[in-house]
mmCIF file of C-alpha atoms in Angstrom:
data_model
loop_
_atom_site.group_PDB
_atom_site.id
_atom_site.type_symbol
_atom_site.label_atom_id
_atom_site.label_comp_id
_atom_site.label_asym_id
_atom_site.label_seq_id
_atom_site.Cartn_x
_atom_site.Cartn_y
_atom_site.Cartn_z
ATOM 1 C CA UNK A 1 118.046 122.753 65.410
ATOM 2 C CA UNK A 2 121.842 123.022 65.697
ATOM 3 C CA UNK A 3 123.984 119.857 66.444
ATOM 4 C CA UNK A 4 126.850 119.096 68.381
ATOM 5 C CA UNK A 5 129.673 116.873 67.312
ATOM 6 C CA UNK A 6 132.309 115.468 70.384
ATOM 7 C CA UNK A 7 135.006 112.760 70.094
ATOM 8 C CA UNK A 8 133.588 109.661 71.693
ATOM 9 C CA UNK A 9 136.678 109.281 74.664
ATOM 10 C CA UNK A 10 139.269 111.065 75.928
ATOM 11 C CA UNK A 11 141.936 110.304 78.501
ATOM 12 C CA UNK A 12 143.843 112.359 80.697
ATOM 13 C CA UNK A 13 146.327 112.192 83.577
ATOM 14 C CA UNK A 14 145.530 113.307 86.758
ATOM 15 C CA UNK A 15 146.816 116.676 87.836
ATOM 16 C CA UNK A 16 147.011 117.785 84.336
ATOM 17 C CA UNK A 17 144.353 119.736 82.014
ATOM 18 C CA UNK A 18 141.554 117.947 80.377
ATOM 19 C CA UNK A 19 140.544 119.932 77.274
ATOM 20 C CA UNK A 20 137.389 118.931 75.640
ATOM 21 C CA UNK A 21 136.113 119.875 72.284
ATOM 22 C CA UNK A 22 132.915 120.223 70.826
ATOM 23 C CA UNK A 23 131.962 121.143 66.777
ATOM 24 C CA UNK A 24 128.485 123.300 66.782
ATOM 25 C CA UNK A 25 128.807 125.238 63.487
ATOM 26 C CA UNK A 26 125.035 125.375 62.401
ATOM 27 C CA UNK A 27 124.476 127.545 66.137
ATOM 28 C CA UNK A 28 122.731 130.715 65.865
ATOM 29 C CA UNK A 29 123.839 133.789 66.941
ATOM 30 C CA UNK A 30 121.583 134.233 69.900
ATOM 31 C CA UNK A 31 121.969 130.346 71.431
ATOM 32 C CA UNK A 32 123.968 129.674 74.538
ATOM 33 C CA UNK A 33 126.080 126.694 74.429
ATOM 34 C CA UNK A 34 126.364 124.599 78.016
ATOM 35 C CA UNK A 35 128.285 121.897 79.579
ATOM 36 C CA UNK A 36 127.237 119.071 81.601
ATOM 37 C CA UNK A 37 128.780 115.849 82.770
ATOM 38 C CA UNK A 38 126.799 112.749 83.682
ATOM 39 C CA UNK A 39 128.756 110.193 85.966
ATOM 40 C CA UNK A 40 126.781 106.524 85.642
ATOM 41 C CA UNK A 41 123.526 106.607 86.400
ATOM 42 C CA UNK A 42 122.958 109.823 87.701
ATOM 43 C CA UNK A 43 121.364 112.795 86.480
ATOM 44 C CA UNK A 44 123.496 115.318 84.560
ATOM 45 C CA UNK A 45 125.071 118.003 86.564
ATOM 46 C CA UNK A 46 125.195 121.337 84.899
ATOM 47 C CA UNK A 47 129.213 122.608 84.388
ATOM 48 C CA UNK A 48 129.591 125.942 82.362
ATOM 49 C CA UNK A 49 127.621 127.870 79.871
ATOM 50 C CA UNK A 50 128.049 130.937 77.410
ATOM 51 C CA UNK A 51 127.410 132.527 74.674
ATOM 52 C CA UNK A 52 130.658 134.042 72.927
ATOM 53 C CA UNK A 53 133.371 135.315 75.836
ATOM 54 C CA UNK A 54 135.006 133.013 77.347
ATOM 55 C CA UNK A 55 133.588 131.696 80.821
ATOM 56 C CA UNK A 56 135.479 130.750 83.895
ATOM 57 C CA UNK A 57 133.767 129.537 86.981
ATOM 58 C CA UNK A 58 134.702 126.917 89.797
ATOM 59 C CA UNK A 59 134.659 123.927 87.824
ATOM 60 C CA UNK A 60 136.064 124.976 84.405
ATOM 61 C CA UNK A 61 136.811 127.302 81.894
ATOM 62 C CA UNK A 62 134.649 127.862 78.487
ATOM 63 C CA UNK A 63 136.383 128.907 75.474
ATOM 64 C CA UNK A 64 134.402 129.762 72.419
ATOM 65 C CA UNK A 65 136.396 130.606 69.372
ATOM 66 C CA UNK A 66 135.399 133.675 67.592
ATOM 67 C CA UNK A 67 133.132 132.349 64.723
ATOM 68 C CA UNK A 68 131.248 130.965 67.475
ATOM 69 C CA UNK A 69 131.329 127.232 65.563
ATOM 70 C CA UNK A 70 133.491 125.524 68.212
ATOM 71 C CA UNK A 71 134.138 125.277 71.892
ATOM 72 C CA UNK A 72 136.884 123.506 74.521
ATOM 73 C CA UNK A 73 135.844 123.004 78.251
ATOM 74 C CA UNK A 74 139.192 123.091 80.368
ATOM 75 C CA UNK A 75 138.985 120.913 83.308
ATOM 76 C CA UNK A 76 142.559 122.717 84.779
ATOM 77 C CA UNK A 77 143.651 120.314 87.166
ATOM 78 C CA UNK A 78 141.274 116.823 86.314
ATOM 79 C CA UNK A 79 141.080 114.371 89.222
ATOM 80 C CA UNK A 80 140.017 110.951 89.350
ATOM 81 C CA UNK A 81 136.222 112.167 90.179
ATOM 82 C CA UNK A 82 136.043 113.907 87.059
ATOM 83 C CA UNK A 83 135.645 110.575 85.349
ATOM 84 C CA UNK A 84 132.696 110.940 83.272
ATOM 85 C CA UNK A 85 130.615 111.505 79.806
ATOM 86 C CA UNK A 86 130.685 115.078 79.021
ATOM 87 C CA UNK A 87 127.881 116.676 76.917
ATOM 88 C CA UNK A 88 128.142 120.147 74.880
ATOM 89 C CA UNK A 89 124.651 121.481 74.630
ATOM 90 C CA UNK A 90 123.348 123.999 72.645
ATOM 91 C CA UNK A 91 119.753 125.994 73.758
ATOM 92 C CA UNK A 92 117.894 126.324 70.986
ATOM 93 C CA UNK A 93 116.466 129.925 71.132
ATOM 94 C CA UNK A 94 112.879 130.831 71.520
ATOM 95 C CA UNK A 95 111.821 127.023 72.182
ATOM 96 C CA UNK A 96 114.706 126.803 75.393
ATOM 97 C CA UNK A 97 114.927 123.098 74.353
ATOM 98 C CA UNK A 98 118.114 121.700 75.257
ATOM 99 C CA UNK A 99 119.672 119.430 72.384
ATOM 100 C CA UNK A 100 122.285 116.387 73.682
ATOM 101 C CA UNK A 101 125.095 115.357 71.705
ATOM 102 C CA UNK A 102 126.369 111.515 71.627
ATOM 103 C CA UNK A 103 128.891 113.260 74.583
ATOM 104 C CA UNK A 104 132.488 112.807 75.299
ATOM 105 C CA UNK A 105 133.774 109.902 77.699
ATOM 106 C CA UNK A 106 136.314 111.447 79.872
ATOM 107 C CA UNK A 107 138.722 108.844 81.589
ATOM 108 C CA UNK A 108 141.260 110.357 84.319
ATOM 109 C CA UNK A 109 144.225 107.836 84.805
ATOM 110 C CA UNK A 110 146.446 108.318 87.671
ATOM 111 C CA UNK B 1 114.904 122.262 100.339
ATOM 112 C CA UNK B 2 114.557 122.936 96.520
ATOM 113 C CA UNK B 3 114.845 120.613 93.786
ATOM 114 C CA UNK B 4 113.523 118.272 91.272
ATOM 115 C CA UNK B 5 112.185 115.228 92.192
ATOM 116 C CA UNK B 6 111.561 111.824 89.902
ATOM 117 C CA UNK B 7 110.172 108.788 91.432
ATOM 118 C CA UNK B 8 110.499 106.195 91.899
ATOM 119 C CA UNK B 9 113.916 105.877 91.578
ATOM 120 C CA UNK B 10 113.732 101.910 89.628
ATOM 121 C CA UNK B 11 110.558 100.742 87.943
ATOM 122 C CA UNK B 12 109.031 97.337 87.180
ATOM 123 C CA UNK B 13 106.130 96.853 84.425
ATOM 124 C CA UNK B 14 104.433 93.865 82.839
ATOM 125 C CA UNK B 15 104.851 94.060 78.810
ATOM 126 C CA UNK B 16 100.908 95.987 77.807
ATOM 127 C CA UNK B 17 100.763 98.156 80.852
ATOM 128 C CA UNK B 18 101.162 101.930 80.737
ATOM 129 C CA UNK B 19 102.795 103.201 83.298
ATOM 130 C CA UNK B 20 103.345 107.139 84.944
ATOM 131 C CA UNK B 21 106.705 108.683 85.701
ATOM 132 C CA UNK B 22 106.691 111.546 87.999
ATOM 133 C CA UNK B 23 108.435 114.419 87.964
ATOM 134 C CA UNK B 24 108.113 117.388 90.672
ATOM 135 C CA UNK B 25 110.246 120.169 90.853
ATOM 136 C CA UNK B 26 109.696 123.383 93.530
ATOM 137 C CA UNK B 27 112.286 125.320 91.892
ATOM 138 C CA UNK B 28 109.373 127.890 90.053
ATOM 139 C CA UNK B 29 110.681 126.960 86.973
ATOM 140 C CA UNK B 30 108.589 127.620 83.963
ATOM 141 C CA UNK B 31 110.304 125.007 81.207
ATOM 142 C CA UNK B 32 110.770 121.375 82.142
ATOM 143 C CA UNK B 33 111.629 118.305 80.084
ATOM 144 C CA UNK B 34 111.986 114.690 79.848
ATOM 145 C CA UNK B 35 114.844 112.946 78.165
ATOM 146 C CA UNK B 36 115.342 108.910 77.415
ATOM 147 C CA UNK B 37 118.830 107.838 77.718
ATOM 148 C CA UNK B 38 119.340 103.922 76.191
ATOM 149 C CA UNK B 39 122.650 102.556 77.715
ATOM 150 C CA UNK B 40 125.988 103.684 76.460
ATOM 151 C CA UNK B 41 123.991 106.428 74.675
ATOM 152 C CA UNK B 42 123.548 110.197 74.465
ATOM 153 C CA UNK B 43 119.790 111.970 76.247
ATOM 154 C CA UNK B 44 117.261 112.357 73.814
ATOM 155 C CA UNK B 45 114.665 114.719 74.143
ATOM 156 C CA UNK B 46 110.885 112.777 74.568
ATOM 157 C CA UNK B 47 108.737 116.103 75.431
ATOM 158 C CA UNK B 48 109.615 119.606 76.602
ATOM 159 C CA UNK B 49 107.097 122.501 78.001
ATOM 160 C CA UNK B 50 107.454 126.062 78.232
ATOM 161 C CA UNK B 51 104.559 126.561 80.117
ATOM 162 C CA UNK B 52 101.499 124.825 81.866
ATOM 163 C CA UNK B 53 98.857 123.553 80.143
ATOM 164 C CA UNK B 54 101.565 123.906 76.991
ATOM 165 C CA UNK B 55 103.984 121.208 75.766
ATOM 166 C CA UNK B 56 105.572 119.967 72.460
ATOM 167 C CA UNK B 57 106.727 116.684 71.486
ATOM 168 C CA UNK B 58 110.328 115.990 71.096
ATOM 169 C CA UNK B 59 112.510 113.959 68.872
ATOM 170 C CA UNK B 60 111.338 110.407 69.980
ATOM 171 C CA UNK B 61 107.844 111.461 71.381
ATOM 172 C CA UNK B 62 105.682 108.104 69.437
ATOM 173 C CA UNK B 63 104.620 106.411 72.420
ATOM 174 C CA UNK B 64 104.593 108.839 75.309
ATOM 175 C CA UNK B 65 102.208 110.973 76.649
ATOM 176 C CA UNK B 66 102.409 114.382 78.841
ATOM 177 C CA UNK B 67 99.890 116.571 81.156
ATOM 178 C CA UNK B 68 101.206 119.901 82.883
ATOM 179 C CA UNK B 69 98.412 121.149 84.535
ATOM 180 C CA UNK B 70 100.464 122.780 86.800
ATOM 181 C CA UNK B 71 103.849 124.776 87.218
ATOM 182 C CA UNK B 72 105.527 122.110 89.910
ATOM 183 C CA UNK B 73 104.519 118.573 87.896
ATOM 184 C CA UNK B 74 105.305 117.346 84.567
ATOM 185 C CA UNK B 75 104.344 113.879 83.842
ATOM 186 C CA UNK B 76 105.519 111.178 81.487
ATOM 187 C CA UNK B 77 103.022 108.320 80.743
ATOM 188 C CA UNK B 78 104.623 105.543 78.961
ATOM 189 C CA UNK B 79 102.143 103.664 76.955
ATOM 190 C CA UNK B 80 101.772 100.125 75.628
ATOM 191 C CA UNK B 81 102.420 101.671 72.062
ATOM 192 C CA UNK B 82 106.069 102.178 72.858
ATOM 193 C CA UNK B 83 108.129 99.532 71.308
ATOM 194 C CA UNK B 84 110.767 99.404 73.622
ATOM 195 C CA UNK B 85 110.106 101.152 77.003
ATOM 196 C CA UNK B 86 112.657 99.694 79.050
ATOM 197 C CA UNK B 87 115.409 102.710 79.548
ATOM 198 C CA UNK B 88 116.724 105.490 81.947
ATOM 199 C CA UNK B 89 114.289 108.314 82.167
ATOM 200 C CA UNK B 90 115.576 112.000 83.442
ATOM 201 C CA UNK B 91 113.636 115.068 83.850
ATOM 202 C CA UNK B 92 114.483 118.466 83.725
ATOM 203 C CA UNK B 93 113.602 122.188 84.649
ATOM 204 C CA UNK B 94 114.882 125.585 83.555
ATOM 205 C CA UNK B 95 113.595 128.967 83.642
ATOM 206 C CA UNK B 96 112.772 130.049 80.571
ATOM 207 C CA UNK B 97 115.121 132.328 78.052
ATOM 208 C CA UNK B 98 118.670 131.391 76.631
ATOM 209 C CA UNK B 99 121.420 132.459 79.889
ATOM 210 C CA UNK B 100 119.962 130.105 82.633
ATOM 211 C CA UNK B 101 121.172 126.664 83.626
ATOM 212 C CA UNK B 102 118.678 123.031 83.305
ATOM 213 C CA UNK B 103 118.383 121.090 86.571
ATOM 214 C CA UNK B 104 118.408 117.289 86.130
ATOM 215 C CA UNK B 105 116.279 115.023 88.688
ATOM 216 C CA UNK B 106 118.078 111.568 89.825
ATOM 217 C CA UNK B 107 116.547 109.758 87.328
ATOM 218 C CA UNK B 108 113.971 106.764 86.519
ATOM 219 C CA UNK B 109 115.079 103.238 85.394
ATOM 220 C CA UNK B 110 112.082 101.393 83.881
ATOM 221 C CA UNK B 111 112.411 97.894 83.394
ATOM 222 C CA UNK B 112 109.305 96.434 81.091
ATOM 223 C CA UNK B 113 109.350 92.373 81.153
#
């Protein structure tokens, strides 16, 4: 199953752009990568997801470099709510399980 | 309205019990899962199914047990063979197939004393 590799912590000042990378270089061709973020003790709430254009929603933008290896989630404008551990996910096809990384913890300063 | 459901939300067990976590979701999702998260640490994946009456054992799946007997419920029965039981338990649905988003339920903490 492929594996995702995240820095442990990030910070970030509020107002400004939180860009988080994640390293999944052993994904196949035909699985989806996703974002979640998990804020203590709750239950992850889903972000972003794509497979190899680049993804834009209301939360964030997903940008997947060409090789498909590596990933950023773009938080444009981070508040202080957007404190939390960030997990890049990667579906592994045909068995849809969903593989967690160790996750990124993002701080947002003021 | 819809959703996934665990309860309860906090747990309390005598060391040598088993003990059921429940997980309901009326979102007529096919897949569902159940991760363990230990604190400061990443999910890891306990048991998944695709399907009822189908499921395969995750990466840390020694001591756990699973039923889906149908669509809406999906089980976890922690047994007195797990080592170390207390932990945050989550459960998850999906539909099936690679371009569709997990939902997470709230979440179970189990203390075991």
């Amino acid at each position: 199953d492929a594996k995702t590799t995240q820095p442990p912590s990030m910070d970030c000042a509020e107002g400004r752009a939180a860009n988080l990378p994640c390293n999944h270089s052993t994904i196949s061709g035909n699985e989806y990568v996703y974002w979640y973020r998990q804020i203590h003790s709750q239950g992850p709430q889903y972000i972003i997801h794509g497979l190899k254009n680049n993804e834009t929603n209301e939360m964030a933008s997903l940008i997947i470099t060409e090789d498909r290896k590596s990933s950023t989630l773009i938080l444009p404008h981070a508040t202080l709510r957007d404190t939390a551990v960030y997990y890049c996910i990667v579906r592994v096809y045909n068995t849809d399980k969903l593989i967690f990384g160790t996750g990124t913890r993002l701080q947002v300063f003021p | 309205d819809g959703g996934i459901t665990q309860s309860p939300k906090y747990l309390f067990r005598k060391e040598g019990q088993n003990v059921t976590l429940s997980c309901e979701q009326n979102l007529n999702h096919d897949a569902m899962y159940w991760y363990r998260q230990d604190p400061g640490q990443g999910l890891r994946l306990i048991y998944y199914s695709q399907i009822v009456n189908d499921f395969q054992k995750g990466d840390i799946a020694e001591g756990y047990s699973v039923s889906r007997e149908k669509k809406e419920s999906f089980p976890l029965t922690v047994t007195s063979a797990q080592k170390n039981p207390t932990a945050f338990y989550l459960c998850a649905s999906s539909h099936r197939g690679q371009n569709t988003e997990a939902f997470f339920g709230q979440g179970t903490r189990l203390t075991v004393v």
